[in-house]
PDB file of C-alpha atoms in Angstrom:
ATOM      1  CA  MET E   1      95.400 -20.408   8.198  1.00 48.00           C
ATOM      2  CA  GLY E   2      99.248 -21.582   7.675  1.00 48.00           C
ATOM      3  CA  ALA E   3     100.442 -17.939   6.597  1.00 48.00           C
ATOM      4  CA  GLY E   4     103.767 -18.795   6.736  1.00 49.00           C
ATOM      5  CA  HIS E   5     102.787 -22.114   4.156  1.00 49.00           C
ATOM      6  CA  THR E   6     100.781 -19.991   2.148  1.00 48.00           C
ATOM      7  CA  ARG E   7     104.014 -17.431   1.374  1.00 53.00           C
ATOM      8  CA  ARG E   8     106.297 -20.326   0.890  1.00 70.00           C
ATOM      9  CA  LEU E   9     103.852 -22.335  -1.546  1.00 76.00           C
ATOM     10  CA  HIS E  10     101.484 -19.190  -3.259  1.00 82.00           C
ATOM     11  CA  LEU E  11     101.962 -17.064  -5.930  1.00 85.00           C
ATOM     12  CA  ARG E  12      99.491 -14.715  -5.932  1.00 86.00           C
ATOM     13  CA  ALA E  13      99.060 -13.436  -9.547  1.00 85.00           C
ATOM     14  CA  HIS E  14      95.873 -12.954 -11.638  1.00 89.00           C
ATOM     15  CA  SER E  15      95.494 -15.635 -14.125  1.00 92.00           C
ATOM     16  CA  PRO E  16      93.453 -18.084 -15.906  1.00 92.00           C
ATOM     17  CA  VAL E  17      94.760 -20.924 -14.120  1.00 94.00           C
ATOM     18  CA  HIS E  18      94.381 -19.135 -10.937  1.00 93.00           C
ATOM     19  CA  ALA E  19      90.807 -18.437 -11.587  1.00 93.00           C
ATOM     20  CA  LEU E  20      89.846 -21.862 -11.791  1.00 94.00           C
ATOM     21  CA  PRO E  21      88.093 -23.791  -8.926  1.00 93.00           C
ATOM     22  CA  PRO E  22      90.460 -25.980  -6.408  1.00 93.00           C
ATOM     23  CA  HIS E  23      88.527 -29.153  -7.295  1.00 93.00           C
ATOM     24  CA  THR E  24      88.891 -28.945 -10.197  1.00 95.00           C
ATOM     25  CA  LYS E  25      93.020 -28.012 -10.412  1.00 96.00           C
ATOM     26  CA  LEU E  26      93.050 -31.118  -7.942  1.00 95.00           C
ATOM     27  CA  ALA E  27      90.991 -33.586 -10.220  1.00 95.00           C
ATOM     28  CA  ALA E  28      93.683 -32.260 -13.325  1.00 96.00           C
ATOM     29  CA  VAL E  29      96.622 -32.586 -11.555  1.00 96.00           C
ATOM     30  CA  PHE E  30      95.890 -35.855 -10.163  1.00 96.00           C
ATOM     31  CA  ALA E  31      94.944 -37.265 -13.401  1.00 96.00           C
ATOM     32  CA  PHE E  32      97.790 -35.208 -15.101  1.00 97.00           C
ATOM     33  CA  VAL E  33     100.033 -38.189 -12.546  1.00 96.00           C
ATOM     34  CA  VAL E  34      98.303 -40.973 -13.892  1.00 96.00           C
ATOM     35  CA  VAL E  35      98.687 -40.470 -17.353  1.00 96.00           C
ATOM     36  CA  VAL E  36     102.409 -39.566 -16.669  1.00 96.00           C
ATOM     37  CA  VAL E  37     102.757 -42.806 -14.518  1.00 95.00           C
ATOM     38  CA  SER E  38     101.027 -44.650 -17.183  1.00 95.00           C
ATOM     39  CA  THR E  39     103.515 -43.459 -20.106  1.00 95.00           C
ATOM     40  CA  PRO E  40     106.223 -46.571 -21.077  1.00 93.00           C
ATOM     41  CA  ARG E  41     109.446 -45.333 -19.842  1.00 90.00           C
ATOM     42  CA  GLU E  42     111.326 -46.085 -23.323  1.00 91.00           C
ATOM     43  CA  ALA E  43     108.584 -42.813 -25.070  1.00 93.00           C
ATOM     44  CA  VAL E  44     111.102 -40.320 -24.047  1.00 93.00           C
ATOM     45  CA  TRP E  45     109.614 -38.058 -26.175  1.00 95.00           C
ATOM     46  CA  ALA E  46     106.333 -38.377 -24.455  1.00 95.00           C
ATOM     47  CA  PHE E  47     108.134 -37.004 -21.362  1.00 96.00           C
ATOM     48  CA  ALA E  48     109.776 -34.034 -23.446  1.00 96.00           C
ATOM     49  CA  LEU E  49     106.028 -33.486 -24.528  1.00 96.00           C
ATOM     50  CA  TYR E  50     104.944 -33.951 -20.674  1.00 97.00           C
ATOM     51  CA  ALA E  51     107.195 -31.114 -20.044  1.00 96.00           C
ATOM     52  CA  VAL E  52     106.176 -28.768 -22.303  1.00 96.00           C
ATOM     53  CA  LEU E  53     102.681 -29.092 -21.794  1.00 96.00           C
ATOM     54  CA  LEU E  54     103.383 -27.836 -18.011  1.00 96.00           C
ATOM     55  CA  GLY E  55     105.728 -25.093 -19.201  1.00 95.00           C
ATOM     56  CA  LEU E  56     102.480 -23.991 -20.626  1.00 96.00           C
ATOM     57  CA  VAL E  57     100.232 -24.582 -17.979  1.00 96.00           C
ATOM     58  CA  ALA E  58     103.232 -22.558 -15.837  1.00 95.00           C
ATOM     59  CA  ARG E  59     103.227 -19.306 -19.094  1.00 95.00           C
ATOM     60  CA  ALA E  60      99.195 -18.963 -18.330  1.00 94.00           C
ATOM     61  CA  ALA E  61      99.745 -19.162 -15.246  1.00 94.00           C
ATOM     62  CA  ARG E  62     102.588 -16.487 -14.690  1.00 93.00           C
ATOM     63  CA  VAL E  63     104.561 -18.682 -12.876  1.00 93.00           C
ATOM     64  CA  PRO E  64     107.818 -17.403 -13.224  1.00 92.00           C
ATOM     65  CA  ALA E  65     110.898 -20.199 -13.731  1.00 90.00           C
ATOM     66  CA  GLY E  66     113.296 -19.295 -11.154  1.00 91.00           C
ATOM     67  CA  PHE E  67     110.188 -19.958  -9.022  1.00 91.00           C
ATOM     68  CA  LEU E  68     109.328 -23.440 -10.055  1.00 91.00           C
ATOM     69  CA  LEU E  69     112.899 -24.880 -10.478  1.00 90.00           C
ATOM     70  CA  ARG E  70     113.968 -23.612  -6.991  1.00 90.00           C
ATOM     71  CA  ARG E  71     110.918 -25.805  -5.601  1.00 90.00           C
ATOM     72  CA  LEU E  72     111.847 -28.774  -7.897  1.00 90.00           C
ATOM     73  CA  LEU E  73     115.376 -28.950  -5.310  1.00 88.00           C
ATOM     74  CA  ILE E  74     112.268 -30.570  -2.932  1.00 87.00           C
ATOM     75  CA  GLU E  75     113.310 -34.001  -4.944  1.00 86.00           C
ATOM     76  CA  ILE E  76     116.374 -34.148  -4.449  1.00 86.00           C
ATOM     77  CA  PRO E  77     116.571 -37.268  -2.420  1.00 84.00           C
ATOM     78  CA  PHE E  78     115.003 -39.083  -5.481  1.00 83.00           C
ATOM     79  CA  VAL E  79     117.857 -38.022  -7.531  1.00 85.00           C
ATOM     80  CA  ALA E  80     120.069 -39.357  -5.872  1.00 85.00           C
ATOM     81  CA  PHE E  81     118.348 -42.507  -5.254  1.00 84.00           C
ATOM     82  CA  ALA E  82     118.089 -42.759  -9.202  1.00 84.00           C
ATOM     83  CA  VAL E  83     121.572 -41.844  -9.483  1.00 84.00           C
ATOM     84  CA  LEU E  84     122.621 -45.031  -7.553  1.00 85.00           C
ATOM     85  CA  MET E  85     120.299 -47.190  -9.594  1.00 84.00           C
ATOM     86  CA  PRO E  86     122.601 -47.831 -12.424  1.00 83.00           C
ATOM     87  CA  PHE E  87     125.598 -49.067 -10.264  1.00 83.00           C
ATOM     88  CA  VAL E  88     123.816 -51.063  -7.666  1.00 76.00           C
ATOM     89  CA  ALA E  89     121.146 -52.889 -10.378  1.00 78.00           C
ATOM     90  CA  GLU E  90     121.941 -56.328 -11.794  1.00 79.00           C
ATOM     91  CA  GLY E  91     121.934 -57.155 -15.281  1.00 75.00           C
ATOM     92  CA  GLU E  92     122.974 -56.555 -18.895  1.00 82.00           C
ATOM     93  CA  ARG E  93     126.051 -54.145 -18.129  1.00 82.00           C
ATOM     94  CA  VAL E  94     126.940 -51.021 -20.159  1.00 80.00           C
ATOM     95  CA  HIS E  95     130.215 -49.209 -20.491  1.00 76.00           C
ATOM     96  CA  VAL E  96     129.483 -45.455 -20.203  1.00 75.00           C
ATOM     97  CA  LEU E  97     132.927 -43.057 -19.667  1.00 77.00           C
ATOM     98  CA  GLY E  98     134.663 -45.862 -18.488  1.00 75.00           C
ATOM     99  CA  LEU E  99     132.330 -47.007 -16.050  1.00 76.00           C
ATOM    100  CA  SER E 100     130.301 -49.793 -15.916  1.00 80.00           C
ATOM    101  CA  LEU E 101     126.623 -49.613 -15.442  1.00 82.00           C
ATOM    102  CA  SER E 102     123.420 -51.354 -15.393  1.00 83.00           C
ATOM    103  CA  ALA E 103     121.073 -51.115 -18.525  1.00 82.00           C
ATOM    104  CA  GLY E 104     118.194 -51.457 -16.457  1.00 85.00           C
ATOM    105  CA  GLY E 105     118.714 -49.597 -14.087  1.00 85.00           C
ATOM    106  CA  LEU E 106     119.743 -46.387 -16.277  1.00 87.00           C
ATOM    107  CA  TRP E 107     116.183 -47.107 -17.553  1.00 88.00           C
ATOM    108  CA  GLY E 108     115.192 -47.536 -14.215  1.00 88.00           C
ATOM    109  CA  ALA E 109     116.997 -44.197 -13.016  1.00 89.00           C
ATOM    110  CA  TRP E 110     115.611 -42.509 -16.066  1.00 91.00           C
ATOM    111  CA  ASN E 111     111.972 -43.636 -15.339  1.00 91.00           C
ATOM    112  CA  VAL E 112     112.425 -42.269 -11.388  1.00 90.00           C
ATOM    113  CA  LEU E 113     113.753 -38.937 -12.773  1.00 92.00           C
ATOM    114  CA  ALA E 114     111.742 -38.453 -15.595  1.00 93.00           C
ATOM    115  CA  LYS E 115     108.145 -39.596 -13.799  1.00 94.00           C
ATOM    116  CA  GLY E 116     109.097 -37.875 -10.545  1.00 92.00           C
ATOM    117  CA  THR E 117     110.286 -34.539 -12.064  1.00 94.00           C
ATOM    118  CA  LEU E 118     107.121 -34.060 -14.021  1.00 95.00           C
ATOM    119  CA  GLY E 119     104.877 -35.296 -11.274  1.00 94.00           C
ATOM    120  CA  VAL E 120     106.536 -32.889  -8.645  1.00 94.00           C
ATOM    121  CA  ALA E 121     106.158 -29.996 -10.926  1.00 95.00           C
ATOM    122  CA  ALA E 122     102.724 -30.424 -11.418  1.00 95.00           C
ATOM    123  CA  SER E 123     102.595 -30.292  -8.095  1.00 94.00           C
ATOM    124  CA  VAL E 124     104.163 -27.138  -7.339  1.00 94.00           C
ATOM    125  CA  LEU E 125     102.426 -25.285 -10.359  1.00 95.00           C
ATOM    126  CA  LEU E 126      99.329 -26.506  -8.229  1.00 94.00           C
ATOM    127  CA  THR E 127     100.234 -25.262  -4.929  1.00 92.00           C
ATOM    128  CA  ALA E 128     101.409 -21.629  -6.606  1.00 93.00           C
ATOM    129  CA  THR E 129      98.004 -21.104  -8.258  1.00 94.00           C
ATOM    130  CA  THR E 130      96.035 -22.336  -5.226  1.00 92.00           C
ATOM    131  CA  GLU E 131      95.817 -21.474  -1.740  1.00 89.00           C
ATOM    132  CA  LEU E 132      95.981 -23.803   0.992  1.00 85.00           C
ATOM    133  CA  ARG E 133      92.644 -23.025   2.336  1.00 84.00           C
ATOM    134  CA  GLU E 134      91.132 -23.469  -1.471  1.00 88.00           C
ATOM    135  CA  LEU E 135      93.045 -26.931  -1.592  1.00 89.00           C
ATOM    136  CA  LEU E 136      90.907 -27.884   1.514  1.00 87.00           C
ATOM    137  CA  LEU E 137      87.796 -27.115  -0.129  1.00 86.00           C
ATOM    138  CA  GLY E 138      88.392 -28.993  -3.181  1.00 89.00           C
ATOM    139  CA  LEU E 139      89.221 -31.672  -1.342  1.00 88.00           C
ATOM    140  CA  GLN E 140      85.823 -31.675   0.756  1.00 86.00           C
ATOM    141  CA  ARG E 141      84.219 -30.480  -2.461  1.00 87.00           C
ATOM    142  CA  LEU E 142      85.680 -33.954  -4.272  1.00 88.00           C
ATOM    143  CA  ARG E 143      84.556 -35.941  -1.369  1.00 86.00           C
ATOM    144  CA  LEU E 144      87.682 -37.029   0.595  1.00 86.00           C
ATOM    145  CA  PRO E 145      86.838 -38.549   3.731  1.00 86.00           C
ATOM    146  CA  PRO E 146      85.805 -35.632   6.472  1.00 83.00           C
ATOM    147  CA  LEU E 147      88.591 -36.717   8.979  1.00 83.00           C
ATOM    148  CA  LEU E 148      91.311 -36.719   6.252  1.00 86.00           C
ATOM    149  CA  VAL E 149      90.588 -33.145   5.230  1.00 85.00           C
ATOM    150  CA  GLN E 150      90.080 -32.026   9.231  1.00 84.00           C
ATOM    151  CA  ILE E 151      93.833 -33.733   9.389  1.00 84.00           C
ATOM    152  CA  ALA E 152      95.336 -32.045   6.579  1.00 84.00           C
ATOM    153  CA  SER E 153      93.350 -28.685   8.094  1.00 83.00           C
ATOM    154  CA  PHE E 154      94.962 -29.059  11.489  1.00 83.00           C
ATOM    155  CA  MET E 155      98.156 -29.775   9.972  1.00 83.00           C
ATOM    156  CA  ILE E 156      98.590 -27.200   8.024  1.00 81.00           C
ATOM    157  CA  ARG E 157      96.650 -24.780  10.722  1.00 80.00           C
ATOM    158  CA  TYR E 158      99.043 -25.119  13.170  1.00 83.00           C
ATOM    159  CA  GLY E 159     102.172 -26.318  11.659  1.00 82.00           C
ATOM    160  CA  ASP E 160     103.268 -22.834  12.323  1.00 81.00           C
ATOM    161  CA  VAL E 161     102.272 -22.915  15.902  1.00 85.00           C
ATOM    162  CA  ILE E 162     104.673 -26.083  16.412  1.00 87.00           C
ATOM    163  CA  THR E 163     107.405 -24.443  14.417  1.00 86.00           C
ATOM    164  CA  ASP E 164     107.721 -21.057  17.139  1.00 88.00           C
ATOM    165  CA  GLU E 165     107.008 -23.017  19.855  1.00 87.00           C
ATOM    166  CA  MET E 166     110.394 -25.005  18.500  1.00 88.00           C
ATOM    167  CA  ARG E 167     111.857 -21.690  17.650  1.00 89.00           C
ATOM    168  CA  ARG E 168     111.428 -20.125  21.540  1.00 89.00           C
ATOM    169  CA  MET E 169     112.788 -23.607  22.944  1.00 87.00           C
ATOM    170  CA  ARG E 170     115.761 -23.026  20.585  1.00 86.00           C
ATOM    171  CA  ILE E 171     116.109 -19.162  21.607  1.00 89.00           C
ATOM    172  CA  ALA E 172     115.822 -20.554  25.447  1.00 87.00           C
ATOM    173  CA  ARG E 173     118.633 -23.125  25.450  1.00 86.00           C
ATOM    174  CA  GLU E 174     120.897 -21.050  23.669  1.00 84.00           C
ATOM    175  CA  SER E 175     120.296 -17.778  26.120  1.00 88.00           C
ATOM    176  CA  ARG E 176     121.238 -20.145  28.805  1.00 84.00           C
ATOM    177  CA  GLY E 177     124.514 -21.293  27.064  1.00 82.00           C
ATOM    178  CA  PHE E 178     123.580 -24.667  25.757  1.00 79.00           C
ATOM    179  CA  GLU E 179     124.924 -25.249  22.024  1.00 78.00           C
ATOM    180  CA  ALA E 180     124.383 -29.203  20.790  1.00 74.00           C
ATOM    181  CA  ARG E 181     128.089 -30.036  19.346  1.00 77.00           C
ATOM    182  CA  GLY E 182     127.765 -34.011  19.760  1.00 76.00           C
ATOM    183  CA  VAL E 183     126.467 -36.852  20.489  1.00 78.00           C
ATOM    184  CA  ARG E 184     126.611 -36.268  24.612  1.00 78.00           C
ATOM    185  CA  HIS E 185     124.479 -33.558  23.598  1.00 78.00           C
ATOM    186  CA  TRP E 186     121.240 -35.781  21.992  1.00 82.00           C
ATOM    187  CA  GLY E 187     120.233 -36.069  25.588  1.00 84.00           C
ATOM    188  CA  VAL E 188     118.998 -32.725  26.015  1.00 82.00           C
ATOM    189  CA  LEU E 189     117.516 -32.564  22.451  1.00 82.00           C
ATOM    190  CA  ALA E 190     115.782 -35.845  23.689  1.00 88.00           C
ATOM    191  CA  LYS E 191     114.692 -34.067  26.590  1.00 87.00           C
ATOM    192  CA  SER E 192     113.329 -30.746  24.837  1.00 87.00           C
ATOM    193  CA  ALA E 193     111.236 -33.103  21.552  1.00 88.00           C
ATOM    194  CA  GLY E 194     109.512 -34.973  24.814  1.00 91.00           C
ATOM    195  CA  ALA E 195     108.420 -31.370  25.790  1.00 89.00           C
ATOM    196  CA  LEU E 196     107.758 -30.287  22.525  1.00 89.00           C
ATOM    197  CA  PHE E 197     105.580 -33.372  22.458  1.00 91.00           C
ATOM    198  CA  ILE E 198     103.809 -32.760  25.473  1.00 90.00           C
ATOM    199  CA  ARG E 199     103.320 -29.103  25.178  1.00 88.00           C
ATOM    200  CA  SER E 200     101.720 -29.923  21.508  1.00 88.00           C
ATOM    201  CA  TYR E 201      99.620 -32.905  22.814  1.00 89.00           C
ATOM    202  CA  GLU E 202      98.272 -30.624  25.855  1.00 89.00           C
ATOM    203  CA  ARG E 203      97.316 -27.631  23.459  1.00 87.00           C
ATOM    204  CA  GLY E 204      95.700 -30.091  21.263  1.00 85.00           C
ATOM    205  CA  GLU E 205      93.716 -31.398  24.183  1.00 89.00           C
ATOM    206  CA  ARG E 206      92.710 -27.538  25.091  1.00 91.00           C
ATOM    207  CA  VAL E 207      91.720 -26.765  21.116  1.00 86.00           C
ATOM    208  CA  HIS E 208      89.315 -30.109  20.911  1.00 85.00           C
ATOM    209  CA  LEU E 209      87.353 -28.976  24.101  1.00 90.00           C
ATOM    210  CA  ALA E 210      87.268 -25.605  23.166  1.00 90.00           C
ATOM    211  CA  MET E 211      85.932 -26.989  19.665  1.00 86.00           C
ATOM    212  CA  ALA E 212      83.555 -29.320  21.583  1.00 86.00           C
ATOM    213  CA  SER E 213      82.149 -26.991  24.181  1.00 90.00           C
ATOM    214  CA  ARG E 214      81.394 -24.384  20.361  1.00 84.00           C
ATOM    215  CA  GLY E 215      79.206 -27.701  18.893  1.00 83.00           C
ATOM    216  CA  TYR E 216      81.531 -29.193  17.306  1.00 78.00           C
ATOM    217  CA  ALA E 217      80.169 -33.011  16.366  1.00 73.00           C
ATOM    218  CA  GLY E 218      83.340 -34.806  14.287  1.00 68.00           C
ATOM    219  CA  SER E 219      82.516 -32.869  11.340  1.00 69.00           C
ATOM    220  CA  MET E 220      83.870 -29.228  10.404  1.00 68.00           C
ATOM    221  CA  PRO E 221      80.816 -26.887   8.945  1.00 67.00           C
ATOM    222  CA  VAL E 222      81.005 -25.924   5.309  1.00 65.00           C
ATOM    223  CA  ILE E 223      81.238 -21.787   4.764  1.00 63.00           C
ATOM    224  CA  ASP E 224      82.044 -21.278   1.346  1.00 66.00           C
ATOM    225  CA  GLU E 225      80.995 -24.089  -1.506  1.00 71.00           C
ATOM    226  CA  VAL E 226      82.770 -24.204  -4.401  1.00 78.00           C
ATOM    227  CA  THR E 227      81.526 -25.135  -7.585  1.00 84.00           C
ATOM    228  CA  ALA E 228      83.166 -25.203 -11.056  1.00 87.00           C
ATOM    229  CA  SER E 229      81.356 -24.546 -14.775  1.00 91.00           C
ATOM    230  CA  ARG E 230      80.866 -27.112 -17.534  1.00 92.00           C
ATOM    231  CA  ALA E 231      83.337 -24.277 -19.024  1.00 94.00           C
ATOM    232  CA  GLN E 232      85.952 -24.091 -15.662  1.00 94.00           C
ATOM    233  CA  TRP E 233      86.155 -27.981 -15.923  1.00 94.00           C
ATOM    234  CA  SER E 234      87.364 -28.473 -19.808  1.00 94.00           C
ATOM    235  CA  ARG E 235      89.694 -25.542 -19.457  1.00 94.00           C
ATOM    236  CA  ALA E 236      91.296 -27.720 -16.135  1.00 94.00           C
ATOM    237  CA  LEU E 237      90.986 -30.810 -18.062  1.00 94.00           C
ATOM    238  CA  ALA E 238      92.958 -30.036 -20.736  1.00 95.00           C
ATOM    239  CA  LEU E 239      96.213 -30.533 -19.452  1.00 95.00           C
ATOM    240  CA  PRO E 240      95.396 -34.393 -18.623  1.00 95.00           C
ATOM    241  CA  SER E 241      93.532 -35.007 -21.988  1.00 95.00           C
ATOM    242  CA  ALA E 242      96.486 -33.609 -24.214  1.00 95.00           C
ATOM    243  CA  ALA E 243      98.813 -35.794 -21.855  1.00 95.00           C
ATOM    244  CA  LEU E 244      96.449 -38.563 -22.036  1.00 95.00           C
ATOM    245  CA  VAL E 245      96.628 -38.177 -26.250  1.00 95.00           C
ATOM    246  CA  VAL E 246     100.555 -38.283 -25.874  1.00 94.00           C
ATOM    247  CA  CYS E 247     100.628 -41.481 -23.646  1.00 94.00           C
ATOM    248  CA  LEU E 248      98.310 -42.938 -26.221  1.00 93.00           C
ATOM    249  CA  LEU E 249     100.891 -42.156 -29.043  1.00 91.00           C
ATOM    250  CA  GLY E 250     103.716 -43.211 -26.685  1.00 89.00           C
ATOM    251  CA  TRP E 251     102.016 -47.121 -26.465  1.00 89.00           C
ATOM    252  CA  THR E 252     101.615 -47.179 -29.899  1.00 86.00           C
ATOM    253  CA  LEU E 253     104.413 -46.211 -31.685  1.00 76.00           C
TER     254      LEU E 253
END
């Protein structure tokens, strides 16, 4: 299932974090993100401690720093938005390096950068230590609506199929001498996108008919039942529990 996605996101290793059941890690990451978002932005030291906690988890999971940092690049659009906030926000102005910036915008930019980076880092650690198939099993175990789990499952399963279809269509265009060099070629690209949509829709119809002929009635059978012991829940919830203590201190001090 989604071998290409697995190669890019999952890091094969043997560690205590990898061994935890997927639904415990999903619950732990969700609770950690909620705690981080609830932390007052003025408690700068709290976000530093959150980063230390994630660093300890990464070390326990044997996730290299380079692996983690490369995948943090996905938040570049949020970084660009945060950089613009001090320039466009209104309110009290402060001067930094000769620039007139909004004090509220600076705090807002810090808020987006700190909380966004920590949330993305926690998600990267989750996917690095949990295969996509296990994540879907974890979502099932947490009683997420079955329809949403099935949609995610098919999206992961057929994402690489659609990507390969796009690659074959591109090769076919280039073999006929086509190169997209300007606006006048957008019509050809739009027709290609339409053809890809039709092919994907028809493939979905064939897959649904094949599933219905094999007894599919709106829900996928549960083949692997994942369970977790009390000790495993305790280990998984150690991260959000420690973060909660930091958050409470941030509101108190």
